[in-house]
Amino acid sequence: MARMTNRDTTGSAWLVCVATAHELQPLKRPLGLVRSAQASAVPLFEGRAGRQRVVVLQTGIGPKRAHRIVTQRLEQQACQGVISIGLSGGLRASLVSGTLIVGDHWVRLEKRPEGDRFEMMGNVGPPADRRLRAAALRAAGLCGIPAHEGELATVNCLVGTVRDKQALAERTTALAVDMESAAVAEAAIAAGMAVIAARVILDPMDEALDVSPERFLREDGSPSLWKSGLAVMGRPVQWPALWSLGRRSTRAMNVLARWLCRVLDEGPAIGP
């Protein structure tokens, strides 16, 4: 583990990482989030879950940005541990929308612009903290949320077609795919922090999701009215599907918010 220097280690909180403002919104009320005085260009919020202090960091979209933003945050201030949450695509036929995936390890892949194959970039290790995983699964059970533990795949682009999901399923043992969890884990592990990732499946393996976040969001994960307007005007027939997707993703994040509050309220123990 890398040694951290020049950090403020007072009043350590749990660092919760989400990619977008839409994923962060359902956390605001249950965690009582307020904008942190430390926030600058990167959205940062502080709150509580039971006796636990929480700092929520909006990393933005994609593995490179997420790794950089989390690394910078951990260089500035220590934390109790890192929890990465968000939405994902399912990679196994048996996993339906709304299922919680608790990552026990991560794999990174990249898809080149000129090709249609996913190139394996390697595993991120060591595995997620076992006590955090146990607390995560226990909290899911107490909340009545269907949950599975397994590998998470992180890629550098949206995996929205059924064909792409099938290709990833053939190349990995991952249960779900996202664009940030492995990068967050890599930054946390390098900083010597315990880390876990939890993703709710938004689109199952047999369902296409043709909505790239870059069409509607800025790089930091906040909504862009200009981009959204252009996207809707360019393909107005998509509006009902987008509205439905927005409602589904909000429900999925509400599930994650409920789970997160239970995990933190239980006071998960970390360590060997």
PDB file of C-alpha atoms in Angstrom:
ATOM      1  CA  MET A   1       0.000   0.000   0.000  1.00  0.00           C
ATOM      2  CA  ALA A   2       1.223   3.470  -0.835  1.00  0.00           C
ATOM      3  CA  ARG A   3       2.063   5.814   2.015  1.00  0.00           C
ATOM      4  CA  MET A   4       0.009   8.990   2.147  1.00  0.00           C
ATOM      5  CA  THR A   5       1.581  12.321   3.068  1.00  0.00           C
ATOM      6  CA  ASN A   6       0.403  15.913   3.656  1.00  0.00           C
ATOM      7  CA  ARG A   7      -3.103  14.791   4.634  1.00  0.00           C
ATOM      8  CA  ASP A   8      -5.475  16.192   7.181  1.00  0.00           C
ATOM      9  CA  THR A   9      -6.332  13.175   9.330  1.00  0.00           C
ATOM     10  CA  THR A  10      -8.698  14.876  11.794  1.00  0.00           C
ATOM     11  CA  GLY A  11     -12.377  13.977  11.972  1.00  0.00           C
ATOM     12  CA  SER A  12     -12.240  11.155   9.434  1.00  0.00           C
ATOM     13  CA  ALA A  13     -15.466  10.482   7.554  1.00  0.00           C
ATOM     14  CA  TRP A  14     -16.554   7.843   5.069  1.00  0.00           C
ATOM     15  CA  LEU A  15     -15.867   8.922   1.504  1.00  0.00           C
ATOM     16  CA  VAL A  16     -18.772   8.032  -0.799  1.00  0.00           C
ATOM     17  CA  CYS A  17     -18.098   8.376  -4.526  1.00  0.00           C
ATOM     18  CA  VAL A  18     -20.778   8.844  -7.186  1.00  0.00           C
ATOM     19  CA  ALA A  19     -20.281   9.789 -10.824  1.00  0.00           C
ATOM     20  CA  THR A  20     -23.134  12.172 -11.618  1.00  0.00           C
ATOM     21  CA  ALA A  21     -25.423  14.767 -10.070  1.00  0.00           C
ATOM     22  CA  HIS A  22     -28.392  12.538 -10.882  1.00  0.00           C
ATOM     23  CA  GLU A  23     -26.878   9.695  -8.850  1.00  0.00           C
ATOM     24  CA  LEU A  24     -26.060  12.079  -6.010  1.00  0.00           C
ATOM     25  CA  GLN A  25     -29.512  13.705  -5.758  1.00  0.00           C
ATOM     26  CA  PRO A  26     -31.330  10.834  -3.934  1.00  0.00           C
ATOM     27  CA  LEU A  27     -28.594  10.852  -1.261  1.00  0.00           C
ATOM     28  CA  LYS A  28     -29.140  14.464  -0.234  1.00  0.00           C
ATOM     29  CA  ARG A  29     -32.191  14.090   1.990  1.00  0.00           C
ATOM     30  CA  PRO A  30     -31.402  10.799   3.816  1.00  0.00           C
ATOM     31  CA  LEU A  31     -27.810  11.888   4.499  1.00  0.00           C
ATOM     32  CA  GLY A  32     -28.669  15.540   5.145  1.00  0.00           C
ATOM     33  CA  LEU A  33     -26.048  16.610   2.630  1.00  0.00           C
ATOM     34  CA  VAL A  34     -24.850  20.198   2.453  1.00  0.00           C
ATOM     35  CA  ARG A  35     -22.217  21.658   0.161  1.00  0.00           C
ATOM     36  CA  SER A  36     -18.810  21.352   1.780  1.00  0.00           C
ATOM     37  CA  ALA A  37     -16.776  24.468   2.494  1.00  0.00           C
ATOM     38  CA  GLN A  38     -13.870  22.561   0.923  1.00  0.00           C
ATOM     39  CA  ALA A  39     -15.689  22.208  -2.404  1.00  0.00           C
ATOM     40  CA  SER A  40     -14.152  24.032  -5.326  1.00  0.00           C
ATOM     41  CA  ALA A  41     -14.424  22.881  -8.921  1.00  0.00           C
ATOM     42  CA  VAL A  42     -15.333  19.359  -7.788  1.00  0.00           C
ATOM     43  CA  PRO A  43     -18.777  18.942  -6.148  1.00  0.00           C
ATOM     44  CA  LEU A  44     -18.307  17.845  -2.535  1.00  0.00           C
ATOM     45  CA  PHE A  45     -20.979  17.410   0.141  1.00  0.00           C
ATOM     46  CA  GLU A  46     -20.988  16.579   3.860  1.00  0.00           C
ATOM     47  CA  GLY A  47     -23.615  14.761   5.896  1.00  0.00           C
ATOM     48  CA  ARG A  48     -24.289  12.046   8.454  1.00  0.00           C
ATOM     49  CA  ALA A  49     -25.740   8.552   8.641  1.00  0.00           C
ATOM     50  CA  GLY A  50     -26.417   7.684  12.266  1.00  0.00           C
ATOM     51  CA  ARG A  51     -23.139   8.246  14.120  1.00  0.00           C
ATOM     52  CA  GLN A  52     -21.071   8.224  10.933  1.00  0.00           C
ATOM     53  CA  ARG A  53     -19.810  11.337   9.171  1.00  0.00           C
ATOM     54  CA  VAL A  54     -20.044  11.138   5.392  1.00  0.00           C
ATOM     55  CA  VAL A  55     -18.361  13.078   2.605  1.00  0.00           C
ATOM     56  CA  VAL A  56     -19.906  12.549  -0.849  1.00  0.00           C
ATOM     57  CA  LEU A  57     -17.693  13.256  -3.842  1.00  0.00           C
ATOM     58  CA  GLN A  58     -19.108  13.665  -7.352  1.00  0.00           C
ATOM     59  CA  THR A  59     -16.270  12.252  -9.440  1.00  0.00           C
ATOM     60  CA  GLY A  60     -17.636  12.849 -12.929  1.00  0.00           C
ATOM     61  CA  ILE A  61     -17.834  10.350 -15.763  1.00  0.00           C
ATOM     62  CA  GLY A  62     -15.253   7.785 -16.829  1.00  0.00           C
ATOM     63  CA  PRO A  63     -12.357   5.902 -15.234  1.00  0.00           C
ATOM     64  CA  LYS A  64      -9.572   8.412 -15.897  1.00  0.00           C
ATOM     65  CA  ARG A  65     -11.406  11.337 -14.339  1.00  0.00           C
ATOM     66  CA  ALA A  66     -12.702   9.250 -11.404  1.00  0.00           C
ATOM     67  CA  HIS A  67      -9.186   7.994 -10.606  1.00  0.00           C
ATOM     68  CA  ARG A  68      -7.737  11.521 -10.713  1.00  0.00           C
ATOM     69  CA  ILE A  69     -10.482  13.129  -8.615  1.00  0.00           C
ATOM     70  CA  VAL A  70     -10.446  10.425  -5.916  1.00  0.00           C
ATOM     71  CA  THR A  71      -6.644  10.426  -5.777  1.00  0.00           C
ATOM     72  CA  GLN A  72      -6.615  14.190  -5.274  1.00  0.00           C
ATOM     73  CA  ARG A  73      -9.244  13.977  -2.540  1.00  0.00           C
ATOM     74  CA  LEU A  74      -7.390  11.266  -0.621  1.00  0.00           C
ATOM     75  CA  GLU A  75      -4.149  13.225  -0.853  1.00  0.00           C
ATOM     76  CA  GLN A  76      -5.932  16.141   0.826  1.00  0.00           C
ATOM     77  CA  GLN A  77      -7.768  14.294   3.582  1.00  0.00           C
ATOM     78  CA  ALA A  78      -7.877  10.833   5.098  1.00  0.00           C
ATOM     79  CA  CYS A  79     -11.107   8.894   5.464  1.00  0.00           C
ATOM     80  CA  GLN A  80     -12.523   5.892   7.308  1.00  0.00           C
ATOM     81  CA  GLY A  81     -12.943   4.036   4.032  1.00  0.00           C
ATOM     82  CA  VAL A  82     -14.188   4.507   0.489  1.00  0.00           C
ATOM     83  CA  ILE A  83     -17.610   3.414  -0.797  1.00  0.00           C
ATOM     84  CA  SER A  84     -18.226   3.662  -4.543  1.00  0.00           C
ATOM     85  CA  ILE A  85     -21.884   3.525  -5.583  1.00  0.00           C
ATOM     86  CA  GLY A  86     -23.913   4.034  -8.739  1.00  0.00           C
ATOM     87  CA  LEU A  87     -25.790   2.400 -11.600  1.00  0.00           C
ATOM     88  CA  SER A  88     -24.630  -0.421 -13.847  1.00  0.00           C
ATOM     89  CA  GLY A  89     -25.553  -2.705 -16.714  1.00  0.00           C
ATOM     90  CA  GLY A  90     -26.190  -6.366 -16.034  1.00  0.00           C
ATOM     91  CA  LEU A  91     -23.907  -9.000 -17.526  1.00  0.00           C
ATOM     92  CA  ARG A  92     -25.740 -12.158 -16.444  1.00  0.00           C
ATOM     93  CA  ALA A  93     -29.155 -13.185 -17.723  1.00  0.00           C
ATOM     94  CA  SER A  94     -30.451 -14.000 -14.240  1.00  0.00           C
ATOM     95  CA  LEU A  95     -29.829 -10.506 -12.843  1.00  0.00           C
ATOM     96  CA  VAL A  96     -32.845  -8.214 -13.167  1.00  0.00           C
ATOM     97  CA  SER A  97     -33.129  -4.445 -12.890  1.00  0.00           C
ATOM     98  CA  GLY A  98     -32.943  -3.317  -9.254  1.00  0.00           C
ATOM     99  CA  THR A  99     -30.500  -6.015  -8.157  1.00  0.00           C
ATOM    100  CA  LEU A 100     -27.648  -4.834  -5.938  1.00  0.00           C
ATOM    101  CA  ILE A 101     -24.165  -6.027  -6.905  1.00  0.00           C
ATOM    102  CA  VAL A 102     -21.522  -5.889  -4.183  1.00  0.00           C
ATOM    103  CA  GLY A 103     -18.118  -5.992  -5.860  1.00  0.00           C
ATOM    104  CA  ASP A 104     -15.580  -8.349  -4.344  1.00  0.00           C
ATOM    105  CA  HIS A 105     -12.986  -7.458  -6.997  1.00  0.00           C
ATOM    106  CA  TRP A 106     -12.692  -5.430 -10.195  1.00  0.00           C
ATOM    107  CA  VAL A 107     -11.455  -5.794 -13.734  1.00  0.00           C
ATOM    108  CA  ARG A 108     -10.682  -2.960 -16.167  1.00  0.00           C
ATOM    109  CA  LEU A 109     -11.245  -3.090 -19.922  1.00  0.00           C
ATOM    110  CA  GLU A 110     -11.055  -0.582 -22.752  1.00  0.00           C
ATOM    111  CA  LYS A 111     -12.798  -0.308 -26.074  1.00  0.00           C
ATOM    112  CA  ARG A 112     -10.779   1.449 -28.784  1.00  0.00           C
ATOM    113  CA  PRO A 113     -12.601   3.975 -31.020  1.00  0.00           C
ATOM    114  CA  GLU A 114     -11.430   2.146 -34.142  1.00  0.00           C
ATOM    115  CA  GLY A 115     -12.522  -1.327 -33.048  1.00  0.00           C
ATOM    116  CA  ASP A 116     -15.403  -3.225 -31.496  1.00  0.00           C
ATOM    117  CA  ARG A 117     -13.412  -5.463 -29.149  1.00  0.00           C
ATOM    118  CA  PHE A 118     -12.866  -4.938 -25.441  1.00  0.00           C
ATOM    119  CA  GLU A 119      -9.199  -5.105 -24.495  1.00  0.00           C
ATOM    120  CA  MET A 120      -8.394  -6.446 -21.036  1.00  0.00           C
ATOM    121  CA  MET A 121      -6.353  -3.938 -19.025  1.00  0.00           C
ATOM    122  CA  GLY A 122      -5.993  -6.118 -15.943  1.00  0.00           C
ATOM    123  CA  ASN A 123      -7.377  -6.811 -12.493  1.00  0.00           C
ATOM    124  CA  VAL A 124      -7.485  -4.254  -9.709  1.00  0.00           C
ATOM    125  CA  GLY A 125      -6.464  -5.704  -6.387  1.00  0.00           C
ATOM    126  CA  PRO A 126      -6.346  -6.674  -3.628  1.00  0.00           C
ATOM    127  CA  PRO A 127     -10.018  -7.690  -3.316  1.00  0.00           C
ATOM    128  CA  ALA A 128     -12.558  -5.450  -1.621  1.00  0.00           C
ATOM    129  CA  ASP A 129     -12.345  -5.395   2.175  1.00  0.00           C
ATOM    130  CA  ARG A 130     -14.034  -8.568   3.397  1.00  0.00           C
ATOM    131  CA  ARG A 131     -15.619  -6.946   6.461  1.00  0.00           C
ATOM    132  CA  LEU A 132     -17.088  -4.190   4.333  1.00  0.00           C
ATOM    133  CA  ARG A 133     -18.461  -6.811   1.935  1.00  0.00           C
ATOM    134  CA  ALA A 134     -20.061  -8.684   4.819  1.00  0.00           C
ATOM    135  CA  ALA A 135     -21.601  -5.456   6.157  1.00  0.00           C
ATOM    136  CA  ALA A 136     -22.861  -4.593   2.669  1.00  0.00           C
ATOM    137  CA  LEU A 137     -24.586  -7.928   2.160  1.00  0.00           C
ATOM    138  CA  ARG A 138     -26.037  -7.875   5.681  1.00  0.00           C
ATOM    139  CA  ALA A 139     -27.472  -4.395   5.102  1.00  0.00           C
ATOM    140  CA  ALA A 140     -29.023  -5.492   1.806  1.00  0.00           C
ATOM    141  CA  GLY A 141     -30.728  -8.376   3.583  1.00  0.00           C
ATOM    142  CA  LEU A 142     -32.057  -6.110   6.326  1.00  0.00           C
ATOM    143  CA  CYS A 143     -33.432  -3.731   3.659  1.00  0.00           C
ATOM    144  CA  GLY A 144     -35.004  -6.543   1.637  1.00  0.00           C
ATOM    145  CA  ILE A 145     -32.863  -5.705  -1.405  1.00  0.00           C
ATOM    146  CA  PRO A 146     -31.864  -8.615  -3.684  1.00  0.00           C
ATOM    147  CA  ALA A 147     -28.057  -8.700  -3.699  1.00  0.00           C
ATOM    148  CA  HIS A 148     -25.203 -10.699  -5.197  1.00  0.00           C
ATOM    149  CA  GLU A 149     -21.461 -10.581  -4.549  1.00  0.00           C
ATOM    150  CA  GLY A 150     -19.036 -10.848  -7.454  1.00  0.00           C
ATOM    151  CA  GLU A 151     -16.760  -9.197  -9.966  1.00  0.00           C
ATOM    152  CA  LEU A 152     -17.467  -5.751 -11.410  1.00  0.00           C
ATOM    153  CA  ALA A 153     -16.150  -4.689 -14.826  1.00  0.00           C
ATOM    154  CA  THR A 154     -15.176  -1.080 -15.504  1.00  0.00           C
ATOM    155  CA  VAL A 155     -14.882   0.194 -19.073  1.00  0.00           C
ATOM    156  CA  ASN A 156     -14.068   3.524 -20.716  1.00  0.00           C
ATOM    157  CA  CYS A 157     -17.346   3.910 -22.628  1.00  0.00           C
ATOM    158  CA  LEU A 158     -21.042   3.167 -22.366  1.00  0.00           C
ATOM    159  CA  VAL A 159     -21.865  -0.522 -22.779  1.00  0.00           C
ATOM    160  CA  GLY A 160     -25.455  -0.224 -23.879  1.00  0.00           C
ATOM    161  CA  THR A 161     -26.093  -2.758 -26.615  1.00  0.00           C
ATOM    162  CA  VAL A 162     -27.020  -6.350 -25.937  1.00  0.00           C
ATOM    163  CA  ARG A 163     -24.176  -7.404 -28.219  1.00  0.00           C
ATOM    164  CA  ASP A 164     -21.586  -5.472 -26.205  1.00  0.00           C
ATOM    165  CA  LYS A 165     -22.894  -6.866 -22.932  1.00  0.00           C
ATOM    166  CA  GLN A 166     -22.693 -10.382 -24.297  1.00  0.00           C
ATOM    167  CA  ALA A 167     -19.135  -9.751 -25.485  1.00  0.00           C
ATOM    168  CA  LEU A 168     -18.128  -8.564 -22.011  1.00  0.00           C
ATOM    169  CA  ALA A 169     -19.882 -11.494 -20.373  1.00  0.00           C
ATOM    170  CA  GLU A 170     -17.832 -13.856 -22.532  1.00  0.00           C
ATOM    171  CA  ARG A 171     -14.543 -12.142 -21.665  1.00  0.00           C
ATOM    172  CA  THR A 172     -15.029 -11.773 -17.890  1.00  0.00           C
ATOM    173  CA  THR A 173     -16.767 -13.314 -14.924  1.00  0.00           C
ATOM    174  CA  ALA A 174     -18.228  -9.896 -14.017  1.00  0.00           C
ATOM    175  CA  LEU A 175     -21.840  -9.601 -12.884  1.00  0.00           C
ATOM    176  CA  ALA A 176     -22.215  -5.971 -13.960  1.00  0.00           C
ATOM    177  CA  VAL A 177     -20.430  -3.194 -15.836  1.00  0.00           C
ATOM    178  CA  ASP A 178     -19.888   0.485 -15.052  1.00  0.00           C
ATOM    179  CA  MET A 179     -17.446   3.286 -15.895  1.00  0.00           C
ATOM    180  CA  GLU A 180     -15.905   4.209 -12.525  1.00  0.00           C
ATOM    181  CA  SER A 181     -15.805   1.542  -9.789  1.00  0.00           C
ATOM    182  CA  ALA A 182     -12.424  -0.026 -10.645  1.00  0.00           C
ATOM    183  CA  ALA A 183     -10.819   3.402 -11.029  1.00  0.00           C
ATOM    184  CA  VAL A 184     -12.123   4.501  -7.632  1.00  0.00           C
ATOM    185  CA  ALA A 185     -10.916   1.243  -6.099  1.00  0.00           C
ATOM    186  CA  GLU A 186      -7.486   1.632  -7.673  1.00  0.00           C
ATOM    187  CA  ALA A 187      -7.086   5.135  -6.229  1.00  0.00           C
ATOM    188  CA  ALA A 188      -8.288   4.035  -2.787  1.00  0.00           C
ATOM    189  CA  ILE A 189      -6.026   0.975  -2.675  1.00  0.00           C
ATOM    190  CA  ALA A 190      -3.008   3.075  -3.696  1.00  0.00           C
ATOM    191  CA  ALA A 191      -3.809   5.406  -0.790  1.00  0.00           C
ATOM    192  CA  GLY A 192      -4.064   2.522   1.676  1.00  0.00           C
ATOM    193  CA  MET A 193      -7.807   2.852   2.166  1.00  0.00           C
ATOM    194  CA  ALA A 194     -10.366   0.082   2.625  1.00  0.00           C
ATOM    195  CA  VAL A 195     -12.774   0.205  -0.320  1.00  0.00           C
ATOM    196  CA  ILE A 196     -15.960  -1.391  -1.545  1.00  0.00           C
ATOM    197  CA  ALA A 197     -18.194  -0.828  -4.566  1.00  0.00           C
ATOM    198  CA  ALA A 198     -21.942  -1.343  -4.852  1.00  0.00           C
ATOM    199  CA  ARG A 199     -23.910  -1.010  -8.068  1.00  0.00           C
ATOM    200  CA  VAL A 200     -27.611  -1.351  -8.781  1.00  0.00           C
ATOM    201  CA  ILE A 201     -28.418  -2.873 -12.160  1.00  0.00           C
ATOM    202  CA  LEU A 202     -30.348  -0.397 -14.292  1.00  0.00           C
ATOM    203  CA  ASP A 203     -30.433  -2.221 -17.624  1.00  0.00           C
ATOM    204  CA  PRO A 204     -30.365  -6.047 -17.597  1.00  0.00           C
ATOM    205  CA  MET A 205     -28.213  -8.010 -20.013  1.00  0.00           C
ATOM    206  CA  ASP A 206     -30.999  -8.518 -22.566  1.00  0.00           C
ATOM    207  CA  GLU A 207     -32.029  -4.848 -22.660  1.00  0.00           C
ATOM    208  CA  ALA A 208     -30.366  -2.219 -24.853  1.00  0.00           C
ATOM    209  CA  LEU A 209     -29.542   1.172 -23.351  1.00  0.00           C
ATOM    210  CA  ASP A 210     -28.830   3.656 -26.134  1.00  0.00           C
ATOM    211  CA  VAL A 211     -28.299   6.726 -23.956  1.00  0.00           C
ATOM    212  CA  SER A 212     -24.679   7.814 -23.618  1.00  0.00           C
ATOM    213  CA  PRO A 213     -24.208  10.097 -20.579  1.00  0.00           C
ATOM    214  CA  GLU A 214     -21.873  12.356 -22.558  1.00  0.00           C
ATOM    215  CA  ARG A 215     -24.881  13.458 -24.639  1.00  0.00           C
ATOM    216  CA  PHE A 216     -26.576  15.050 -21.623  1.00  0.00           C
ATOM    217  CA  LEU A 217     -23.911  15.697 -18.969  1.00  0.00           C
ATOM    218  CA  ARG A 218     -20.787  17.742 -18.494  1.00  0.00           C
ATOM    219  CA  GLU A 219     -17.513  15.962 -17.721  1.00  0.00           C
ATOM    220  CA  ASP A 220     -18.045  16.482 -13.975  1.00  0.00           C
ATOM    221  CA  GLY A 221     -21.383  14.638 -14.119  1.00  0.00           C
ATOM    222  CA  SER A 222     -23.619  17.710 -13.805  1.00  0.00           C
ATOM    223  CA  PRO A 223     -26.503  18.190 -16.272  1.00  0.00           C
ATOM    224  CA  SER A 224     -25.969  20.349 -19.335  1.00  0.00           C
ATOM    225  CA  LEU A 225     -29.134  22.063 -20.575  1.00  0.00           C
ATOM    226  CA  TRP A 226     -27.430  22.854 -23.871  1.00  0.00           C
ATOM    227  CA  LYS A 227     -26.405  19.247 -24.500  1.00  0.00           C
ATOM    228  CA  SER A 228     -29.787  17.940 -23.361  1.00  0.00           C
ATOM    229  CA  GLY A 229     -31.627  20.338 -25.645  1.00  0.00           C
ATOM    230  CA  LEU A 230     -29.554  19.340 -28.648  1.00  0.00           C
ATOM    231  CA  ALA A 231     -30.009  15.645 -27.894  1.00  0.00           C
ATOM    232  CA  VAL A 232     -33.781  15.896 -27.570  1.00  0.00           C
ATOM    233  CA  MET A 233     -34.157  18.101 -30.652  1.00  0.00           C
ATOM    234  CA  GLY A 234     -31.988  15.715 -32.645  1.00  0.00           C
ATOM    235  CA  ARG A 235     -34.055  12.663 -31.657  1.00  0.00           C
ATOM    236  CA  PRO A 236     -37.411  13.833 -30.226  1.00  0.00           C
ATOM    237  CA  VAL A 237     -38.896  10.334 -30.472  1.00  0.00           C
ATOM    238  CA  GLN A 238     -36.513   9.332 -27.679  1.00  0.00           C
ATOM    239  CA  TRP A 239     -38.089  11.653 -25.124  1.00  0.00           C
ATOM    240  CA  PRO A 240     -40.627   9.146 -23.663  1.00  0.00           C
ATOM    241  CA  ALA A 241     -37.863   6.530 -23.344  1.00  0.00           C
ATOM    242  CA  LEU A 242     -35.566   9.049 -21.663  1.00  0.00           C
ATOM    243  CA  TRP A 243     -38.288  10.078 -19.238  1.00  0.00           C
ATOM    244  CA  SER A 244     -38.934   6.444 -18.344  1.00  0.00           C
ATOM    245  CA  LEU A 245     -35.201   5.794 -17.942  1.00  0.00           C
ATOM    246  CA  GLY A 246     -34.875   8.798 -15.646  1.00  0.00           C
ATOM    247  CA  ARG A 247     -37.617   7.467 -13.384  1.00  0.00           C
ATOM    248  CA  ARG A 248     -36.040   4.008 -13.286  1.00  0.00           C
ATOM    249  CA  SER A 249     -32.604   5.365 -12.480  1.00  0.00           C
ATOM    250  CA  THR A 250     -34.038   7.513  -9.671  1.00  0.00           C
ATOM    251  CA  ARG A 251     -35.749   4.449  -8.188  1.00  0.00           C
ATOM    252  CA  ALA A 252     -32.481   2.518  -8.456  1.00  0.00           C
ATOM    253  CA  MET A 253     -30.549   5.261  -6.667  1.00  0.00           C
ATOM    254  CA  ASN A 254     -33.218   5.409  -3.962  1.00  0.00           C
ATOM    255  CA  VAL A 255     -32.500   1.721  -3.369  1.00  0.00           C
ATOM    256  CA  LEU A 256     -28.790   2.532  -3.069  1.00  0.00           C
ATOM    257  CA  ALA A 257     -29.481   5.435  -0.713  1.00  0.00           C
ATOM    258  CA  ARG A 258     -31.524   3.187   1.572  1.00  0.00           C
ATOM    259  CA  TRP A 259     -28.799   0.537   1.490  1.00  0.00           C
ATOM    260  CA  LEU A 260     -26.010   3.057   2.123  1.00  0.00           C
ATOM    261  CA  CYS A 261     -27.750   4.550   5.149  1.00  0.00           C
ATOM    262  CA  ARG A 262     -28.204   1.070   6.611  1.00  0.00           C
ATOM    263  CA  VAL A 263     -24.566   0.116   5.994  1.00  0.00           C
ATOM    264  CA  LEU A 264     -23.261   3.261   7.651  1.00  0.00           C
ATOM    265  CA  ASP A 265     -25.800   3.189  10.484  1.00  0.00           C
ATOM    266  CA  GLU A 266     -24.686  -0.343  11.314  1.00  0.00           C
ATOM    267  CA  GLY A 267     -21.134   1.022  11.678  1.00  0.00           C
ATOM    268  CA  PRO A 268     -19.204  -1.371   9.413  1.00  0.00           C
ATOM    269  CA  ALA A 269     -15.921  -2.573  10.874  1.00  0.00           C
ATOM    270  CA  ILE A 270     -12.856  -2.536   8.691  1.00  0.00           C
ATOM    271  CA  GLY A 271      -9.513  -4.204   8.976  1.00  0.00           C
ATOM    272  CA  PRO A 272      -7.770  -7.519   8.339  1.00  0.00           C
TER     273      PRO A 272
END
